[in-house]
Coordinates of C-alpha atoms in Angstrom, one line a residue:
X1 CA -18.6 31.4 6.0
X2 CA -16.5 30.2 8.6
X3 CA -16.8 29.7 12.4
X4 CA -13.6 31.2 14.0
X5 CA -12.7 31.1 17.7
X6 CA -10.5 33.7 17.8
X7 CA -7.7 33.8 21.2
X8 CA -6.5 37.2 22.4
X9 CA -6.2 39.4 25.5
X10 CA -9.1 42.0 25.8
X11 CA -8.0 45.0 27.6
X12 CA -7.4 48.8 26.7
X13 CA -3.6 48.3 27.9
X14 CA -2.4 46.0 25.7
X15 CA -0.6 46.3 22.7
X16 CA -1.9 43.7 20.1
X17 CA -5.8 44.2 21.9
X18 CA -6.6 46.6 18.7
X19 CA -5.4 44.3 16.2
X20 CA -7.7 41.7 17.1
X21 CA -10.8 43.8 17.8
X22 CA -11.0 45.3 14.6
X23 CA -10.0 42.2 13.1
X24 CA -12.7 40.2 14.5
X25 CA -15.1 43.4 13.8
X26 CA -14.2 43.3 10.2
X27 CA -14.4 39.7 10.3
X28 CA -17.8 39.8 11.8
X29 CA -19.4 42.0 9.1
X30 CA -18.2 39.5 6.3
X31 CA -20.6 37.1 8.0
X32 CA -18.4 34.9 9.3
X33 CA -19.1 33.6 13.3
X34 CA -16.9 35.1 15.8
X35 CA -16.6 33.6 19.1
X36 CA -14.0 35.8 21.2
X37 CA -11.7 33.7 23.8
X38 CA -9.3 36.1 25.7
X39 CA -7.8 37.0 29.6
X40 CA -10.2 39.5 30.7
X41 CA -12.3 38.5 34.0
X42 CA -11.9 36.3 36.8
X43 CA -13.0 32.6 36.4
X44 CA -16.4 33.5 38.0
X45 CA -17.9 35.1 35.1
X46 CA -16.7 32.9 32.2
X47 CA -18.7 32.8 29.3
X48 CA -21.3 31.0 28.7
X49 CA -23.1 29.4 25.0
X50 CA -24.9 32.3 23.0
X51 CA -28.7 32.3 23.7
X52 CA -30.6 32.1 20.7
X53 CA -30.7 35.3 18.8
X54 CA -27.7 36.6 20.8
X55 CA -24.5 37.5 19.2
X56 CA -21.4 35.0 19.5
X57 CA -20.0 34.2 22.9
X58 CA -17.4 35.5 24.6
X59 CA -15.5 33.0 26.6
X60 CA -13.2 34.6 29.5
X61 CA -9.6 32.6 31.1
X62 CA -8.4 33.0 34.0
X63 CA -5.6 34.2 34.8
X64 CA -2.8 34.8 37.7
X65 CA -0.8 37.4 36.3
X66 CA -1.4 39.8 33.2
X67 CA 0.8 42.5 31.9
X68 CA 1.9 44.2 28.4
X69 CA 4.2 41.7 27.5
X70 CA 2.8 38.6 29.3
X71 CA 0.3 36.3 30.7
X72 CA 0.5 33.8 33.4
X73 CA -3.3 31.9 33.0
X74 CA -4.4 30.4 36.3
X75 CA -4.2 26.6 36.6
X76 CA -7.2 25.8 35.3
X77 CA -7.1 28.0 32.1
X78 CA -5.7 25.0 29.4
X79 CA -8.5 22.7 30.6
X80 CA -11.4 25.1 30.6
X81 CA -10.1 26.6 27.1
X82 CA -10.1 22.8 25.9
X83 CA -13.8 22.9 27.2
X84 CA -14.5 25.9 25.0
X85 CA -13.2 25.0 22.2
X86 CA -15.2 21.2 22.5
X87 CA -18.9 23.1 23.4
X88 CA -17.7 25.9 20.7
X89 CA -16.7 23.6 17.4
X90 CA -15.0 26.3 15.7
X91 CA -13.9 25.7 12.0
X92 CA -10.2 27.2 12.7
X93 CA -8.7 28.5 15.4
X94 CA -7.0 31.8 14.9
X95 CA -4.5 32.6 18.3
X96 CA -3.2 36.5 18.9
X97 CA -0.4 35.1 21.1
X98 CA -0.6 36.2 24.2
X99 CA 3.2 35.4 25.0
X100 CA 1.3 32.9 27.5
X101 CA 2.2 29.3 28.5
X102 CA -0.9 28.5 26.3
X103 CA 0.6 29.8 23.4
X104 CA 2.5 26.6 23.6
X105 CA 0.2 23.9 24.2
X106 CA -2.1 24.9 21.4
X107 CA -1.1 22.7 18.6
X108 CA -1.5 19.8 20.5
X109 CA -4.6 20.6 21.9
X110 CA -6.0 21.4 18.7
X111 CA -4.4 18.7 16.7
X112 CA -6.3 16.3 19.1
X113 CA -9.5 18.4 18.2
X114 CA -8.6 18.3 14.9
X115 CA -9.2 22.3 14.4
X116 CA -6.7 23.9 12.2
X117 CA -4.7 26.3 13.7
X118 CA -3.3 29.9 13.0
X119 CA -1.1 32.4 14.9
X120 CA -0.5 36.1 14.9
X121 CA 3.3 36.6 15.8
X122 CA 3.8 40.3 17.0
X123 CA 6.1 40.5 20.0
X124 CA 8.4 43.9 18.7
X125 CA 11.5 43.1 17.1
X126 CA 14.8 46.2 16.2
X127 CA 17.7 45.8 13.8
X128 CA 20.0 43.7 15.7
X129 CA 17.5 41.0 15.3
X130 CA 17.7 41.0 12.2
X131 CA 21.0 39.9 12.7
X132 CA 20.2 37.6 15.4
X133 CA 22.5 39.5 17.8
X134 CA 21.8 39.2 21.7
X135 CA 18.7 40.8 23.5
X136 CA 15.6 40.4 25.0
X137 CA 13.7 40.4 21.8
X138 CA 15.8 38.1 20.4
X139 CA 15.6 35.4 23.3
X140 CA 11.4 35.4 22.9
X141 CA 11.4 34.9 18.6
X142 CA 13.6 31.9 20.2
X143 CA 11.7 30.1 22.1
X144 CA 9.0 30.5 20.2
X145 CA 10.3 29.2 17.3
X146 CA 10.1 25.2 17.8
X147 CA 6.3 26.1 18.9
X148 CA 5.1 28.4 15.7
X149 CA 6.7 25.6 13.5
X150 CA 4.2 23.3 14.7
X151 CA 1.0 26.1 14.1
X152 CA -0.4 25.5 10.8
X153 CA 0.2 28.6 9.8
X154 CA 1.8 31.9 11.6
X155 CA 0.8 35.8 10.3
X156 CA 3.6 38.1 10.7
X157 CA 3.3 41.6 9.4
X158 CA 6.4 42.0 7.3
X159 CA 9.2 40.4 5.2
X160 CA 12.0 41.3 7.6
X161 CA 9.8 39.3 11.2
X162 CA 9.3 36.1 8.4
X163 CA 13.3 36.6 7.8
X164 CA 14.0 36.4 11.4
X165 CA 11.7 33.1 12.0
X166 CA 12.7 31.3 8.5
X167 CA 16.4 31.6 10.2
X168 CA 15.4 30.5 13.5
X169 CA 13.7 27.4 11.6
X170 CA 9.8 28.0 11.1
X171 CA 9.5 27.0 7.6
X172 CA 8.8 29.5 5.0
X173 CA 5.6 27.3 4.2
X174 CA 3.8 27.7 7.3
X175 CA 4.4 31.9 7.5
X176 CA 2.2 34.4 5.9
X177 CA 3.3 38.2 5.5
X178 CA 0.1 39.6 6.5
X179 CA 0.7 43.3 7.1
X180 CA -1.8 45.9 9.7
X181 CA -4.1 47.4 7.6
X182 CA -6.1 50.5 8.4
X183 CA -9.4 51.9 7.1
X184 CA -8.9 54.6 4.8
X185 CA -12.5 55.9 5.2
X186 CA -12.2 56.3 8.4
X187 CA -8.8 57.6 9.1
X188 CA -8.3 60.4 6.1
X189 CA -7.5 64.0 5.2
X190 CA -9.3 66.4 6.8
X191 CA -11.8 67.2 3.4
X192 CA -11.8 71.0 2.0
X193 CA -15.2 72.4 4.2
X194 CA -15.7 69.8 6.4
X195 CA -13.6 70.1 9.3
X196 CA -15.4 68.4 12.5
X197 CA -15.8 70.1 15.7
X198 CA -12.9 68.3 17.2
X199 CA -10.5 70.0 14.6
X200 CA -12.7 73.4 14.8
X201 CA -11.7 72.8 18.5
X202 CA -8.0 72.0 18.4
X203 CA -7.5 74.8 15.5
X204 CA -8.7 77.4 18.8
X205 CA -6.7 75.8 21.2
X206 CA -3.6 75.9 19.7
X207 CA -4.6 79.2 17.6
X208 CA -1.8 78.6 14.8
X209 CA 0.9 76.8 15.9
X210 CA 2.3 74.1 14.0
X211 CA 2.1 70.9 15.8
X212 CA 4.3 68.2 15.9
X213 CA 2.7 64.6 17.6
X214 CA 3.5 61.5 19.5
X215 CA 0.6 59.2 19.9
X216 CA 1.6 56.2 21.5
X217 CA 2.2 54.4 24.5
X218 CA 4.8 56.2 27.0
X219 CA 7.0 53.5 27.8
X220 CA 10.9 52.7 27.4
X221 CA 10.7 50.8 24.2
X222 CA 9.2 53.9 22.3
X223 CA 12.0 55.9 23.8
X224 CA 10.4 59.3 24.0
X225 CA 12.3 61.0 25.6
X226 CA 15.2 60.6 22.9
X227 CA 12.4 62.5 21.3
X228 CA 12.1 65.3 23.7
X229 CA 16.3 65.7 24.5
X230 CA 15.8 66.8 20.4
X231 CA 13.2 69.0 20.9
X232 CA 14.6 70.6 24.3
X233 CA 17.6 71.2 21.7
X234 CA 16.1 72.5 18.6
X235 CA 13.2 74.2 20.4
X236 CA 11.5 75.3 16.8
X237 CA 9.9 78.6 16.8
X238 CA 6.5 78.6 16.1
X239 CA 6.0 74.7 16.6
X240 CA 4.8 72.6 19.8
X241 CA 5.3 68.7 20.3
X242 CA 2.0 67.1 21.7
X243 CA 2.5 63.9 23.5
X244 CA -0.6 62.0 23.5
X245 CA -0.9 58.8 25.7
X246 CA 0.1 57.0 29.0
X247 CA 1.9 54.2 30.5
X248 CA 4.8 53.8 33.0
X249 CA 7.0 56.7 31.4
X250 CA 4.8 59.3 31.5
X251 CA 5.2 60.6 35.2
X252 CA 9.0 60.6 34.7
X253 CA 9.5 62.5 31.8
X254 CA 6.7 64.7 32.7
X255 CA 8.9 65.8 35.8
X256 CA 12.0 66.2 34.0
X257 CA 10.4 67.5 30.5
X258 CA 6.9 69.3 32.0
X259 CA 8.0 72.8 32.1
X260 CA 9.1 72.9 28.9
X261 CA 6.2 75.4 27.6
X262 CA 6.4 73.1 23.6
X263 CA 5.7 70.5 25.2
X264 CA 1.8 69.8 26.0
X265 CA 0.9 66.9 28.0
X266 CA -1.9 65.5 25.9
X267 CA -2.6 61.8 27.7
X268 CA -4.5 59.3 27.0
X269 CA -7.1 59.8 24.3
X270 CA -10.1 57.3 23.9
X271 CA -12.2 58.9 21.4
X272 CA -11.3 57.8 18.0
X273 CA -12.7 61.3 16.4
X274 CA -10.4 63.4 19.2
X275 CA -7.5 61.3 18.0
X276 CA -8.0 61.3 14.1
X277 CA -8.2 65.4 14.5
X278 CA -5.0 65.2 15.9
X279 CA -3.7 63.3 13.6
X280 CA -5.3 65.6 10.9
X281 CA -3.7 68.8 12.7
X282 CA -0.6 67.6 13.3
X283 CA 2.2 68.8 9.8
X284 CA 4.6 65.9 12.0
X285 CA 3.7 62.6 13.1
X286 CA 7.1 61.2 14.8
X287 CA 7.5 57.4 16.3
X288 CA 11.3 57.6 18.1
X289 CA 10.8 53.7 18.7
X290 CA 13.6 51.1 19.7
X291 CA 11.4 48.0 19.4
X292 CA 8.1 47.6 17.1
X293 CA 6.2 44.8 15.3
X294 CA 3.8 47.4 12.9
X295 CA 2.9 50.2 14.6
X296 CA -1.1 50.9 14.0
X297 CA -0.5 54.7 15.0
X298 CA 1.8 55.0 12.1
X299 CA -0.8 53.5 9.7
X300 CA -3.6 55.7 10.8
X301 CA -1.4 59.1 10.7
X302 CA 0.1 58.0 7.3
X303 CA -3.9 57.5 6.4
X304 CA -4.7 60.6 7.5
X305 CA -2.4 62.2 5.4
X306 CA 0.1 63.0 8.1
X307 CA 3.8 63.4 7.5
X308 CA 5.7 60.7 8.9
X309 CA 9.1 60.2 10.8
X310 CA 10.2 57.2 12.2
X311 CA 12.6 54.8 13.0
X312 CA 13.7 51.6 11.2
X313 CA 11.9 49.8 14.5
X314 CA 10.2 46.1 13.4
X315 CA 8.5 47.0 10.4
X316 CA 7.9 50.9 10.0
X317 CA 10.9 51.4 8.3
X318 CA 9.7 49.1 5.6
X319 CA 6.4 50.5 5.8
X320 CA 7.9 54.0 4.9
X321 CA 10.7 53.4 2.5
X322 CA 10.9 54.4 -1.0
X323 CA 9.8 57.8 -0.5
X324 CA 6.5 57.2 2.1
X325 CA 8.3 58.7 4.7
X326 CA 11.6 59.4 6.7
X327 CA 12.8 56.4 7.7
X328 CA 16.0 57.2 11.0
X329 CA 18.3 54.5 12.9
X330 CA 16.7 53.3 16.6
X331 CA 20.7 54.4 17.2
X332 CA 21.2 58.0 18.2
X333 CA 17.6 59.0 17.4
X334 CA 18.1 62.2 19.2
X335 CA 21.2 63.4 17.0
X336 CA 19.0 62.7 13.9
X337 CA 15.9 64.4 14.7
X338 CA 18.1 67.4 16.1
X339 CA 19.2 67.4 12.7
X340 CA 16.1 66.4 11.3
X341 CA 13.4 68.9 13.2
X342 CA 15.2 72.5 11.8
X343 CA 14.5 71.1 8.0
X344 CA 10.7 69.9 8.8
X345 CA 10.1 73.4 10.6
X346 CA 11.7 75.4 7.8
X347 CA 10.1 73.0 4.9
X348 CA 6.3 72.8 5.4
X349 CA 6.5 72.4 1.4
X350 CA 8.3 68.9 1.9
X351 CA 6.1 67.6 5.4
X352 CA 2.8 68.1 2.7
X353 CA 4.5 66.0 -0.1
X354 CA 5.5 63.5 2.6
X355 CA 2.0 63.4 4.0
X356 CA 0.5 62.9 0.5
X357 CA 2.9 59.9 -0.4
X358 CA 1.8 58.1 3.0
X359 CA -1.5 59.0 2.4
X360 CA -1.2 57.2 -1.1
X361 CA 1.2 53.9 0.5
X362 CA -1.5 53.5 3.4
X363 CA -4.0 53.1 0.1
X364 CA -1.5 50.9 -1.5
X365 CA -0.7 48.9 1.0
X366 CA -2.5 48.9 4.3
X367 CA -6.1 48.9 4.2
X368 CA -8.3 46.4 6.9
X369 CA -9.6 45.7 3.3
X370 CA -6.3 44.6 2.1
X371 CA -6.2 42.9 5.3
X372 CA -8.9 41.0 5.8
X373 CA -9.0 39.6 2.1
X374 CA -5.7 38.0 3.2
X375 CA -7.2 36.6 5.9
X376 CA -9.9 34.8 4.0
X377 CA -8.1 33.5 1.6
X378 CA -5.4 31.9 4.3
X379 CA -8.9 30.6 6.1
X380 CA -10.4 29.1 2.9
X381 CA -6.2 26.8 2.5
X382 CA -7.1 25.7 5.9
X383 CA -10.7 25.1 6.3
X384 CA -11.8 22.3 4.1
X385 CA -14.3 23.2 1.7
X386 CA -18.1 22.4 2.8
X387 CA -17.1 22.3 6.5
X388 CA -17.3 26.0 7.2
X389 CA -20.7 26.9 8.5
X390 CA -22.7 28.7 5.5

């Protein structure tokens, strides 16, 4: 088993902070040694070596500035990472890029230390990149480019985001396709008899309407409110739209959208249980995004059996083609799903076939088991055999 120093923001309001906890999680219960390096808490209560007996370290940067999209570490941070990783001796090095001036001063600091390196690339691409047209999303896949070429290897979680960086110059050699995965047990079907009090609860509370859900965060690259112009339109009979989550959006649309009486206000959810009941209630799972890398909320509604919409967004649209799903263009999202919404209401025949088939893709495709047997195996081409710790 190997000792893995894995890098990686840790905080609820990040995007990629799931990812890498159950990762690391999953990682942990194969028996391999985690130590957890991430932006969390100020310089004063950096970690320390584990005590004997206690579980692996946890090793906190520090940091000037930390948002969503970025990081800005404090001065200090390369030198007392470097210190880390010395006291620490990992076998490999595994990076959840933090789109942090770090990011780019790892493969020499850990070709000096002579620790293989791996990234996970997962900044949220949309079609035009795939083309290598203008935009924001665009201008970050190049400039980081040069710097992935150099990691030993980079994860990216579909065929399309390797595409993009094979043009852009990272050899094909050092990128693994590495999708999300999700665990089937635990995001499922609600089983015949065995509903849990959460659905029991929902069931009263919404006493027989057919819901339709967003769960996500509320910000301008998921473009909900393309979501709810559509639903202000159709306005399906029998049917409400529940928003679950927060971020900057929320207040916003809330004003312009609140009073629509389909429309409930769920916000943020953190109880896994509360959120897979949702998912199990919901006939419609809908992701109106313009930018994604692989959204996790997809995978855990198509696990639990959810019909899905979404838009051809990073790499749900590959996720869901062939049948898994209805895959729409991030252009004019609200003209489809005006057109779309009408046919799902009248249809609940179809949204239960579609739920089955991403029920059965989730299982084909995107398990953590799926997942983390990748990851080994890309561990055991690095880590030279005999060195990893037993």
């Amino acid at each position: 088993m190997a000792h893995i120093a894995w890098l990686g923001k840790k905080s609820p309001f990040c995007g990629n902070v799931t990812y890498g906890l159950t990762t690391t999680e999953a990682l942990r219960q194969r028996g391999h040694d985690i130590s957890f390096i991430h932006f969390d808490t100020p310089a004063a209560a950096l970690g320390r070596p584990a005590e004997p007996g206690e579980a692996s370290p946890e090793v906190a940067l520090p940091y000037l500035v930390k948002s969503q999209v970025y990081t800005i570490p404090s001065p200090g941070a390369q030198r007392e990472l470097r210190e880390s990783l010395e006291r620490l001796r990992p076998d490999l090095v595994h990076a959840s890029l933090t789109l942090s001036p770090l990011d780019f001063r790892l493969p020499d600091l850990c070709q000096q230390l002579g620790v293989p390196l791996v990234a996970t690339f997962h900044p949220p691409f949309d079609a035009s990149l795939r083309n290598l047209s203008s935009g924001t999303q665009q201008l970050t896949y190049q400039l980081y480019a040069p710097s992935l070429a150099r990691y030993d290897r980079v994860v990216v979680f579909s065929e399309l985001q390797a595409d993009v960086l094979m043009r852009l110059g990272v050899p094909s050699s050092r990128l693994s396709v590495i999708p999300n995965g999700v665990d089937p047990q635990r995001w499922s079907p609600v089983e015949l008899g065995r509903e849990s009090a959460q659905l029991q609860s929902l069931k009263q509370r919404f006493q027989g309407r057919r819901i339709f859900l967003y769960m996500g965060r509320i910000a301008t690259e998921k473009n909900v409110e393309a979501l709810l112009r559509a639903w202000r339109l159709v306005q399906p009979e029998g049917c409400t739209l529940v928003v679950v989550g927060d971020g900057p959006m929320r207040q916003s649309l809330m004003q312009s959208y609140g009073s629509d009486c389909q429309v409930h206000w769920w916000g943020h959810e953190p109880e896994q249980a509360m959120r897979l009941a949702l998912l199990q209630l919901a006939e419609v799972f809908l992701l109106p995004s313009l930018v994604e890398g692989l959204s996790l909320a997809l995978l855990e509604a198509m696990a639990s059996g959810t019909a899905c919409v979404a838009t051809d967004a990073g790499a749900d649209g590959e996720v869901l083609e062939g049948g898994a799903g209805i895959v729409i263009s991030t252009q004019g999202v609200t003209t489809q799903l005006r057109t779309l919404l009408p046919v799902l209401r009248d249809q609940p025949v179809l949204t239960e076939e579609l739920g089955r088939r991403a029920r059965q893709r989730a299982l084909e495709r995107y398990t953590l088991t799926q997942n983390i047997d990748q990851l080994e195996r890309l561990y055991g081409d690095l880590v030279p055999q005999g060195s990893a710790a037993a």
